[in-house]
């Protein structure tokens, strides 16, 4: 187990806000003994506007720890909308990252026929692989960009010609089973400026998992999760490199599916968690889904966590019995069904009464819990409240005005249980250039959502 986290990197977004400034990478001090605890200690602005920085990855694998020539000194930071990829030097001074290189969108367009990069993972080969969500015209296309791990030049596509999936989003690989599995969000031009339920009916959003042969780079199977598995976003294999199963959070119907290798050596998926939608009045639709947007598995593979961005809660499940996850912790942090909010809940299969607003250190939390990161020892769960600027603006306009926050949840790793740390708050509404939307959380050196062991 590594040392306690002392700093966290977060991309902060200004796209879709009233502030015409570049997105930036914030460095936050999370060491309780530091005079700068809970403060943004450094900001690295990007050279362009409206990138929509999103999820980051590393230049070297956690499995390369015995190779002295490989260090995690570069953070790979793709831009979801502009299709730029920034390479950030976090090795020279971890507390003050600097820009190392910029990969232009034309390199993705012309060399790969891809755009809208999302998830970045380092490979055992020393290369870097980034999933893409679209083609250069904004249509759905689930392919993968390869970067050279030293020069960061675009090499080309990982997938074989003609093998790209209809949609792309996240992916995770497990070399011991010669497999990679990827997920689907939707067509970038459908989701680029907001969510329209008609786009789901029109087929602009995905509901499939794609199984790839890790050696041949061919798509060998597609698992259609059906309507209940619509918009499968974050996918996580168990951390045990020999494991042949994992979980995926499906946003639209509030479900979690377990995927697994069958005795016949192909792959299958089954629904193991369902968060019921709530019948409501005063909202965009008559039923409000929970909208599971982020999911993670603790490093010891015992607990699963996910965030319900619309309902406003984070849940902890004991997954010792992989087929029957058992909820052992829950905490509400904002959301759309609050006691004093504009939405009236008409029918709720889970709660007797709507949750109260969450106030931490005098600030009322806007938005709902979204990106998650767990400490290596499993005892601290960090959370931010911004999903994606266009959807933030549509569903939580006050989040755009007041900025997002970062909170910390104390985790009971013995019996299970979640409790808000009332002394921890990073308020991105108080940023020097104006309220920002902080998104994904990443520790220097690696964490629960970046590490794949070979």
Short mmCIF file of C-alpha atoms in Angstrom, two decimals:
data_model
loop_
_atom_site.label_atom_id
_atom_site.label_comp_id
_atom_site.label_asym_id
_atom_site.label_seq_id
_atom_site.Cartn_x
_atom_site.Cartn_y
_atom_site.Cartn_z
CA UNK A 1 0.00 0.00 0.00
CA UNK A 2 1.37 3.41 -0.94
CA UNK A 3 1.69 6.45 1.33
CA UNK A 4 -1.27 8.69 2.18
CA UNK A 5 -2.26 11.09 -0.60
CA UNK A 6 -0.96 14.64 -0.10
CA UNK A 7 -2.02 16.34 -3.33
CA UNK A 8 -4.75 15.75 -5.90
CA UNK A 9 -4.96 16.91 -9.53
CA UNK A 10 -8.32 18.04 -10.93
CA UNK A 11 -9.18 19.41 -14.38
CA UNK A 12 -11.28 22.57 -14.00
CA UNK A 13 -13.62 23.56 -16.80
CA UNK A 14 -14.94 26.93 -18.00
CA UNK A 15 -16.69 25.74 -21.16
CA UNK A 16 -20.46 26.45 -20.95
CA UNK A 17 -19.97 28.97 -18.15
CA UNK A 18 -20.09 32.76 -18.53
CA UNK A 19 -16.31 32.89 -18.11
CA UNK A 20 -14.25 32.99 -21.30
CA UNK A 21 -11.05 31.53 -19.89
CA UNK A 22 -9.11 28.35 -20.64
CA UNK A 23 -9.71 25.19 -18.66
CA UNK A 24 -6.90 24.44 -16.22
CA UNK A 25 -5.37 21.71 -14.11
CA UNK A 26 -5.71 22.46 -10.40
CA UNK A 27 -3.41 21.01 -7.75
CA UNK A 28 -5.11 20.70 -4.36
CA UNK A 29 -3.37 20.10 -1.02
CA UNK A 30 -5.15 17.31 0.90
CA UNK A 31 -2.57 16.84 3.67
CA UNK A 32 -4.30 17.66 7.00
CA UNK A 33 -0.93 18.68 8.51
CA UNK A 34 -0.23 21.24 5.77
CA UNK A 35 -0.90 24.98 6.18
CA UNK A 36 -2.44 24.80 2.68
CA UNK A 37 -4.90 22.00 3.54
CA UNK A 38 -8.02 22.15 1.31
CA UNK A 39 -6.51 24.88 -0.84
CA UNK A 40 -5.74 25.04 -4.55
CA UNK A 41 -1.96 25.50 -4.48
CA UNK A 42 -1.34 25.66 -8.24
CA UNK A 43 -3.25 26.24 -11.48
CA UNK A 44 -1.98 25.31 -14.93
CA UNK A 45 -4.13 27.02 -17.58
CA UNK A 46 -4.27 25.44 -21.03
CA UNK A 47 -3.36 27.53 -24.10
CA UNK A 48 -6.84 27.21 -25.67
CA UNK A 49 -10.48 27.94 -24.90
CA UNK A 50 -13.39 25.49 -24.57
CA UNK A 51 -11.39 22.25 -24.51
CA UNK A 52 -13.58 20.48 -21.90
CA UNK A 53 -10.76 18.73 -20.08
CA UNK A 54 -12.17 15.50 -18.75
CA UNK A 55 -10.32 12.33 -17.66
CA UNK A 56 -6.57 11.85 -17.28
CA UNK A 57 -4.13 8.96 -17.37
CA UNK A 58 -0.43 8.16 -17.06
CA UNK A 59 2.55 7.75 -19.35
CA UNK A 60 3.80 4.58 -17.63
CA UNK A 61 2.16 1.53 -16.09
CA UNK A 62 2.02 0.75 -12.40
CA UNK A 63 3.42 -2.63 -13.44
CA UNK A 64 6.63 -0.88 -14.60
CA UNK A 65 7.79 -0.19 -11.02
CA UNK A 66 10.84 -2.46 -11.48
CA UNK A 67 11.93 -0.66 -14.68
CA UNK A 68 14.12 2.29 -13.68
CA UNK A 69 13.66 3.93 -17.10
CA UNK A 70 9.88 4.24 -16.59
CA UNK A 71 8.40 6.79 -14.20
CA UNK A 72 4.96 8.32 -13.89
CA UNK A 73 6.15 11.84 -14.64
CA UNK A 74 3.62 12.79 -17.33
CA UNK A 75 -0.13 13.16 -16.95
CA UNK A 76 -2.08 12.53 -20.16
CA UNK A 77 -5.00 14.96 -20.33
CA UNK A 78 -7.42 14.56 -23.26
CA UNK A 79 -10.02 17.22 -24.12
CA UNK A 80 -13.46 15.77 -24.73
CA UNK A 81 -14.76 18.51 -27.04
CA UNK A 82 -11.74 20.15 -28.71
CA UNK A 83 -10.05 16.73 -29.22
CA UNK A 84 -6.69 18.12 -28.09
CA UNK A 85 -4.48 16.01 -25.85
CA UNK A 86 -2.25 17.80 -23.36
CA UNK A 87 0.82 16.11 -21.91
CA UNK A 88 1.54 17.60 -18.48
CA UNK A 89 4.90 17.36 -16.71
CA UNK A 90 4.19 16.39 -13.10
CA UNK A 91 7.66 14.97 -12.52
CA UNK A 92 9.78 18.11 -12.36
CA UNK A 93 7.62 19.61 -9.61
CA UNK A 94 4.58 17.55 -8.57
CA UNK A 95 3.07 20.53 -6.75
CA UNK A 96 3.42 22.84 -9.77
CA UNK A 97 2.74 20.91 -13.00
CA UNK A 98 3.82 22.43 -16.30
CA UNK A 99 2.78 21.84 -19.90
CA UNK A 100 5.14 19.45 -21.70
CA UNK A 101 3.48 18.96 -25.10
CA UNK A 102 0.24 19.40 -26.97
CA UNK A 103 -1.20 16.91 -29.47
CA UNK A 104 -3.38 18.76 -31.98
CA UNK A 105 -6.85 17.50 -33.02
CA UNK A 106 -5.74 17.19 -36.65
CA UNK A 107 -3.34 14.41 -35.63
CA UNK A 108 -6.30 12.39 -34.28
CA UNK A 109 -8.49 13.28 -37.28
CA UNK A 110 -5.98 12.55 -40.04
CA UNK A 111 -3.97 9.69 -38.56
CA UNK A 112 -6.84 7.82 -36.86
CA UNK A 113 -10.15 9.14 -38.21
CA UNK A 114 -11.13 9.71 -34.58
CA UNK A 115 -12.14 12.57 -32.30
CA UNK A 116 -13.43 13.29 -28.77
CA UNK A 117 -10.79 11.39 -26.76
CA UNK A 118 -11.95 10.15 -23.36
CA UNK A 119 -10.08 7.53 -21.30
CA UNK A 120 -6.31 7.19 -21.27
CA UNK A 121 -4.46 4.05 -20.08
CA UNK A 122 -0.76 3.25 -20.31
CA UNK A 123 0.16 -0.11 -21.82
CA UNK A 124 2.82 -2.64 -20.88
CA UNK A 125 4.43 -1.94 -24.28
CA UNK A 126 5.26 1.60 -23.17
CA UNK A 127 2.62 3.09 -25.45
CA UNK A 128 -0.42 5.07 -24.34
CA UNK A 129 -3.93 4.18 -25.49
CA UNK A 130 -6.83 6.63 -25.50
CA UNK A 131 -10.44 5.74 -26.26
CA UNK A 132 -12.35 8.00 -28.64
CA UNK A 133 -16.07 8.72 -28.73
CA UNK A 134 -16.52 10.02 -32.25
CA UNK A 135 -15.33 10.68 -35.76
CA UNK A 136 -14.19 14.18 -36.81
CA UNK A 137 -17.81 15.05 -37.80
CA UNK A 138 -19.25 14.32 -34.36
CA UNK A 139 -20.85 10.98 -35.18
CA UNK A 140 -20.41 8.07 -32.78
CA UNK A 141 -17.26 5.99 -33.33
CA UNK A 142 -15.58 3.86 -30.68
CA UNK A 143 -11.93 3.55 -31.67
CA UNK A 144 -8.60 3.90 -29.89
CA UNK A 145 -5.66 6.24 -30.42
CA UNK A 146 -2.10 5.07 -29.71
CA UNK A 147 0.55 7.55 -28.56
CA UNK A 148 4.26 6.90 -28.34
CA UNK A 149 5.11 6.81 -24.61
CA UNK A 150 8.32 8.81 -25.07
CA UNK A 151 7.62 11.37 -27.81
CA UNK A 152 3.80 11.44 -27.36
CA UNK A 153 3.38 11.48 -31.14
CA UNK A 154 0.21 9.87 -32.52
CA UNK A 155 1.17 6.43 -33.88
CA UNK A 156 -2.25 5.50 -35.26
CA UNK A 157 -5.20 3.30 -34.33
CA UNK A 158 -5.02 0.42 -31.86
CA UNK A 159 -8.04 -1.35 -33.36
CA UNK A 160 -7.80 -3.13 -36.70
CA UNK A 161 -9.28 -1.33 -39.74
CA UNK A 162 -13.06 -1.56 -39.78
CA UNK A 163 -13.26 -2.84 -36.21
CA UNK A 164 -14.31 0.41 -34.45
CA UNK A 165 -17.47 0.19 -32.32
CA UNK A 166 -20.57 2.34 -33.03
CA UNK A 167 -19.93 4.37 -29.85
CA UNK A 168 -17.05 4.79 -27.43
CA UNK A 169 -16.37 5.97 -23.90
CA UNK A 170 -14.38 4.02 -21.29
CA UNK A 171 -12.29 0.82 -21.40
CA UNK A 172 -10.34 -1.56 -19.17
CA UNK A 173 -8.05 -4.39 -20.18
CA UNK A 174 -7.03 -7.64 -18.50
CA UNK A 175 -4.04 -9.18 -20.34
CA UNK A 176 -4.14 -12.47 -18.41
CA UNK A 177 -7.48 -13.14 -20.08
CA UNK A 178 -6.37 -11.59 -23.39
CA UNK A 179 -9.31 -9.20 -23.21
CA UNK A 180 -10.31 -5.56 -23.25
CA UNK A 181 -13.87 -4.36 -22.73
CA UNK A 182 -15.11 -0.93 -23.82
CA UNK A 183 -18.32 1.00 -23.13
CA UNK A 184 -20.58 3.47 -24.94
CA UNK A 185 -21.83 6.98 -24.14
CA UNK A 186 -23.26 8.54 -27.29
CA UNK A 187 -22.65 10.51 -30.46
CA UNK A 188 -20.68 13.66 -29.54
CA UNK A 189 -22.89 15.94 -31.64
CA UNK A 190 -26.00 14.59 -29.86
CA UNK A 191 -24.65 15.16 -26.35
CA UNK A 192 -22.34 18.10 -27.08
CA UNK A 193 -24.76 20.82 -25.98
CA UNK A 194 -27.06 18.96 -23.60
CA UNK A 195 -29.26 15.90 -23.17
CA UNK A 196 -32.39 15.33 -25.25
CA UNK A 197 -34.33 12.13 -24.39
CA UNK A 198 -35.43 11.95 -28.06
CA UNK A 199 -31.79 11.27 -28.97
CA UNK A 200 -31.95 8.03 -26.96
CA UNK A 201 -35.00 6.85 -28.95
CA UNK A 202 -33.27 7.93 -32.18
CA UNK A 203 -30.33 5.65 -31.41
CA UNK A 204 -27.72 8.32 -30.68
CA UNK A 205 -26.78 6.76 -27.32
CA UNK A 206 -25.25 3.36 -26.66
CA UNK A 207 -26.25 0.35 -24.56
CA UNK A 208 -23.53 -2.18 -25.36
CA UNK A 209 -20.25 -3.51 -24.04
CA UNK A 210 -17.65 -4.43 -26.64
CA UNK A 211 -15.24 -7.30 -26.04
CA UNK A 212 -11.86 -7.06 -27.79
CA UNK A 213 -9.11 -9.61 -28.31
CA UNK A 214 -6.14 -7.97 -26.59
CA UNK A 215 -3.58 -9.63 -28.88
CA UNK A 216 -5.20 -9.25 -32.31
CA UNK A 217 -6.98 -5.92 -31.60
CA UNK A 218 -10.21 -7.28 -33.06
CA UNK A 219 -13.71 -6.85 -31.70
CA UNK A 220 -14.85 -10.39 -30.93
CA UNK A 221 -18.15 -9.92 -29.10
CA UNK A 222 -20.81 -7.30 -28.37
CA UNK A 223 -22.96 -7.56 -25.24
CA UNK A 224 -26.22 -5.66 -25.70
CA UNK A 225 -27.35 -4.70 -22.18
CA UNK A 226 -30.80 -3.65 -23.41
CA UNK A 227 -32.76 -0.63 -22.26
CA UNK A 228 -31.88 -1.26 -18.61
CA UNK A 229 -28.21 -0.96 -19.54
CA UNK A 230 -28.55 2.25 -21.56
CA UNK A 231 -25.51 4.56 -21.48
CA UNK A 232 -22.95 2.23 -19.86
CA UNK A 233 -20.23 4.61 -18.72
CA UNK A 234 -17.40 3.71 -16.33
CA UNK A 235 -16.17 0.12 -16.47
CA UNK A 236 -13.99 -1.52 -13.82
CA UNK A 237 -12.48 -4.97 -13.77
CA UNK A 238 -11.61 -6.23 -10.30
CA UNK A 239 -8.06 -5.16 -9.46
CA UNK A 240 -6.84 -8.72 -9.04
CA UNK A 241 -5.09 -9.23 -12.42
CA UNK A 242 -6.27 -12.84 -12.55
CA UNK A 243 -9.94 -11.86 -12.10
CA UNK A 244 -12.25 -12.47 -15.02
CA UNK A 245 -15.11 -10.20 -13.95
CA UNK A 246 -15.99 -6.65 -13.07
CA UNK A 247 -18.77 -4.07 -12.97
CA UNK A 248 -20.10 -1.30 -15.20
CA UNK A 249 -22.38 1.58 -14.18
CA UNK A 250 -25.23 2.32 -16.60
CA UNK A 251 -26.42 5.90 -16.28
CA UNK A 252 -29.85 6.12 -17.81
CA UNK A 253 -31.74 3.47 -15.81
CA UNK A 254 -29.57 3.56 -12.66
CA UNK A 255 -28.25 0.01 -13.02
CA UNK A 256 -24.97 -1.78 -12.38
CA UNK A 257 -24.14 -4.84 -14.46
CA UNK A 258 -21.60 -7.51 -13.58
CA UNK A 259 -19.69 -8.80 -16.59
CA UNK A 260 -17.81 -12.08 -16.45
CA UNK A 261 -16.10 -14.82 -18.42
CA UNK A 262 -18.29 -17.90 -18.90
CA UNK A 263 -17.22 -21.56 -18.77
CA UNK A 264 -17.47 -21.46 -22.59
CA UNK A 265 -14.72 -18.79 -22.48
CA UNK A 266 -16.86 -16.03 -23.97
CA UNK A 267 -18.24 -13.08 -21.99
CA UNK A 268 -21.65 -12.33 -20.50
CA UNK A 269 -23.31 -9.65 -18.35
CA UNK A 270 -26.07 -9.63 -15.75
CA UNK A 271 -27.81 -6.81 -13.87
CA UNK A 272 -26.88 -6.93 -10.16
CA UNK A 273 -28.00 -3.49 -8.85
CA UNK A 274 -30.99 -1.34 -9.77
CA UNK A 275 -31.65 2.10 -8.28
CA UNK A 276 -35.37 2.81 -8.80
CA UNK A 277 -36.34 6.00 -10.62
CA UNK A 278 -38.52 8.46 -8.71
CA UNK A 279 -41.87 9.77 -9.94
CA UNK A 280 -41.59 13.55 -9.83
CA UNK A 281 -43.29 16.82 -10.68
CA UNK A 282 -41.49 19.99 -11.74
CA UNK A 283 -38.64 18.25 -13.58
CA UNK A 284 -37.77 17.60 -17.23
CA UNK A 285 -39.42 14.14 -17.24
CA UNK A 286 -42.15 12.48 -15.13
CA UNK A 287 -39.60 9.97 -13.82
CA UNK A 288 -36.14 10.93 -12.57
CA UNK A 289 -33.41 8.29 -12.94
CA UNK A 290 -30.62 8.21 -10.38
CA UNK A 291 -28.03 8.68 -13.19
CA UNK A 292 -25.10 6.54 -12.09
CA UNK A 293 -22.16 8.49 -13.45
CA UNK A 294 -19.04 7.21 -11.72
CA UNK A 295 -18.14 3.86 -10.22
CA UNK A 296 -15.03 2.50 -8.56
CA UNK A 297 -13.77 -0.60 -6.83
CA UNK A 298 -11.51 -0.46 -3.76
CA UNK A 299 -8.01 -1.80 -4.31
CA UNK A 300 -8.74 -4.90 -2.20
CA UNK A 301 -11.83 -5.64 -4.37
CA UNK A 302 -14.10 -5.72 -1.33
CA UNK A 303 -16.23 -2.60 -1.81
CA UNK A 304 -17.85 -1.00 -4.83
CA UNK A 305 -18.83 2.70 -4.81
CA UNK A 306 -20.96 4.71 -7.19
CA UNK A 307 -22.52 8.14 -7.44
CA UNK A 308 -26.14 8.95 -8.33
CA UNK A 309 -25.70 12.42 -9.83
CA UNK A 310 -29.42 13.29 -10.06
CA UNK A 311 -30.73 11.66 -6.88
CA UNK A 312 -27.74 13.05 -5.00
CA UNK A 313 -26.30 10.07 -3.12
CA UNK A 314 -23.14 8.00 -3.04
CA UNK A 315 -23.51 4.29 -2.26
CA UNK A 316 -21.09 1.70 -0.90
CA UNK A 317 -21.67 -1.98 -1.65
CA UNK A 318 -19.99 -5.03 -0.21
CA UNK A 319 -19.11 -7.11 -3.29
CA UNK A 320 -17.55 -10.10 -1.52
CA UNK A 321 -20.37 -12.08 -3.14
CA UNK A 322 -19.82 -10.77 -6.67
CA UNK A 323 -23.26 -11.79 -7.93
CA UNK A 324 -25.13 -10.24 -4.99
CA UNK A 325 -23.75 -6.81 -4.03
CA UNK A 326 -25.07 -5.64 -0.66
CA UNK A 327 -25.48 -1.94 0.15
CA UNK A 328 -23.62 -1.07 3.37
CA UNK A 329 -23.23 2.71 3.12
CA UNK A 330 -25.07 5.72 1.72
CA UNK A 331 -24.71 9.47 2.02
CA UNK A 332 -26.57 12.36 0.32
CA UNK A 333 -24.61 15.31 -1.10
CA UNK A 334 -26.97 17.62 -2.94
CA UNK A 335 -28.97 16.32 -5.90
CA UNK A 336 -32.33 17.18 -7.48
CA UNK A 337 -34.85 15.86 -4.95
CA UNK A 338 -34.10 18.06 -1.94
CA UNK A 339 -36.74 19.03 0.64
CA UNK A 340 -36.64 22.72 -0.31
CA UNK A 341 -36.00 22.25 -4.06
CA UNK A 342 -38.31 22.94 -7.02
CA UNK A 343 -38.86 19.22 -7.74
CA UNK A 344 -41.67 17.46 -5.90
CA UNK A 345 -41.31 13.71 -5.41
CA UNK A 346 -44.63 11.94 -6.00
CA UNK A 347 -43.48 8.37 -5.51
CA UNK A 348 -40.25 7.09 -3.98
CA UNK A 349 -39.56 3.37 -3.59
CA UNK A 350 -36.58 3.96 -1.30
CA UNK A 351 -36.93 7.10 0.84
CA UNK A 352 -39.69 8.09 3.27
CA UNK A 353 -38.89 11.78 2.82
CA UNK A 354 -36.63 13.87 0.56
CA UNK A 355 -33.09 14.54 1.83
CA UNK A 356 -32.13 17.89 3.34
CA UNK A 357 -29.69 20.16 1.48
CA UNK A 358 -26.06 19.45 2.24
CA UNK A 359 -24.08 22.32 3.76
CA UNK A 360 -20.36 21.88 4.38
CA UNK A 361 -18.31 24.64 6.03
CA UNK A 362 -21.13 27.12 5.44
CA UNK A 363 -21.52 26.38 1.72
CA UNK A 364 -24.65 24.78 0.29
CA UNK A 365 -23.64 22.09 -2.16
CA UNK A 366 -24.96 22.58 -5.71
CA UNK A 367 -25.18 19.76 -8.22
CA UNK A 368 -24.82 16.17 -7.15
CA UNK A 369 -21.99 13.78 -6.31
CA UNK A 370 -20.14 12.79 -9.45
CA UNK A 371 -16.46 11.88 -9.86
CA UNK A 372 -15.04 9.65 -7.13
CA UNK A 373 -11.56 8.74 -5.97
CA UNK A 374 -10.68 6.49 -3.06
CA UNK A 375 -7.56 6.65 -0.92
CA UNK A 376 -5.23 3.69 -1.32
CA UNK A 377 -6.11 2.43 2.17
CA UNK A 378 -9.82 2.72 1.33
CA UNK A 379 -10.63 5.06 4.23
CA UNK A 380 -11.22 8.36 2.40
CA UNK A 381 -13.52 8.84 -0.56
CA UNK A 382 -13.12 12.13 -2.43
CA UNK A 383 -15.96 13.46 -4.57
CA UNK A 384 -16.59 16.36 -6.97
CA UNK A 385 -19.95 17.59 -8.27
CA UNK A 386 -19.52 18.44 -11.98
CA UNK A 387 -20.40 15.84 -14.62
CA UNK A 388 -19.86 17.56 -17.95
CA UNK A 389 -20.38 21.27 -18.54
CA UNK A 390 -23.31 21.03 -20.99
CA UNK A 391 -25.24 18.68 -18.70
CA UNK A 392 -24.28 20.71 -15.60
CA UNK A 393 -25.78 23.78 -17.25
CA UNK A 394 -28.97 21.93 -18.18
CA UNK A 395 -29.66 20.08 -14.91
CA UNK A 396 -27.92 22.24 -12.29
CA UNK A 397 -27.78 25.88 -13.47
CA UNK A 398 -26.78 27.01 -9.96
CA UNK A 399 -23.69 24.80 -10.23
CA UNK A 400 -22.55 26.93 -13.19
CA UNK A 401 -23.11 30.12 -11.16
CA UNK A 402 -21.57 28.92 -7.90
CA UNK A 403 -18.92 26.47 -9.10
CA UNK A 404 -18.36 22.88 -8.06
CA UNK A 405 -16.85 21.60 -4.84
CA UNK A 406 -14.64 18.77 -3.68
CA UNK A 407 -15.68 16.92 -0.54
CA UNK A 408 -14.32 14.02 1.50
CA UNK A 409 -16.28 11.08 2.85
CA UNK A 410 -14.96 8.99 5.73
CA UNK A 411 -15.34 5.28 5.00
CA UNK A 412 -15.87 2.51 7.51
CA UNK A 413 -13.72 -0.23 5.95
CA UNK A 414 -14.67 -2.75 8.61
CA UNK A 415 -18.47 -3.04 8.48
CA UNK A 416 -19.14 -0.49 5.76
CA UNK A 417 -20.57 3.01 6.17
CA UNK A 418 -20.11 6.54 4.81
CA UNK A 419 -19.93 9.83 6.68
CA UNK A 420 -19.22 13.34 5.39
CA UNK A 421 -16.06 14.95 6.75
CA UNK A 422 -17.50 18.30 7.89
CA UNK A 423 -14.04 19.88 8.08
CA UNK A 424 -13.10 19.26 4.44
CA UNK A 425 -14.23 21.43 1.52
CA UNK A 426 -12.52 22.76 -1.58
CA UNK A 427 -14.76 25.46 -3.05
CA UNK A 428 -14.14 25.97 -6.77
CA UNK A 429 -16.71 28.75 -6.66
CA UNK A 430 -14.01 30.92 -5.08
CA UNK A 431 -11.42 30.56 -7.86
CA UNK A 432 -9.51 33.70 -8.95
CA UNK A 433 -10.97 33.72 -12.49
CA UNK A 434 -14.48 32.89 -11.28
CA UNK A 435 -16.48 29.75 -10.42
CA UNK A 436 -15.05 26.65 -12.13
CA UNK A 437 -16.30 23.10 -12.73
CA UNK A 438 -13.82 20.67 -11.17
CA UNK A 439 -14.11 17.16 -12.54
CA UNK A 440 -11.95 14.04 -12.21
CA UNK A 441 -9.59 13.38 -9.27
CA UNK A 442 -6.13 11.90 -9.77
CA UNK A 443 -3.31 11.27 -7.28
CA UNK A 444 0.35 11.51 -8.31
CA UNK A 445 1.62 8.00 -8.91
CA UNK A 446 -1.70 6.24 -9.40
CA UNK A 447 -4.98 5.33 -7.74
CA UNK A 448 -8.02 3.02 -7.85
CA UNK A 449 -9.19 4.12 -11.29
CA UNK A 450 -5.89 4.40 -13.17
CA UNK A 451 -4.07 1.24 -12.18
CA UNK A 452 -4.13 -1.99 -14.15
CA UNK A 453 -1.68 -4.70 -13.04
CA UNK A 454 -0.26 -7.11 -15.57
#
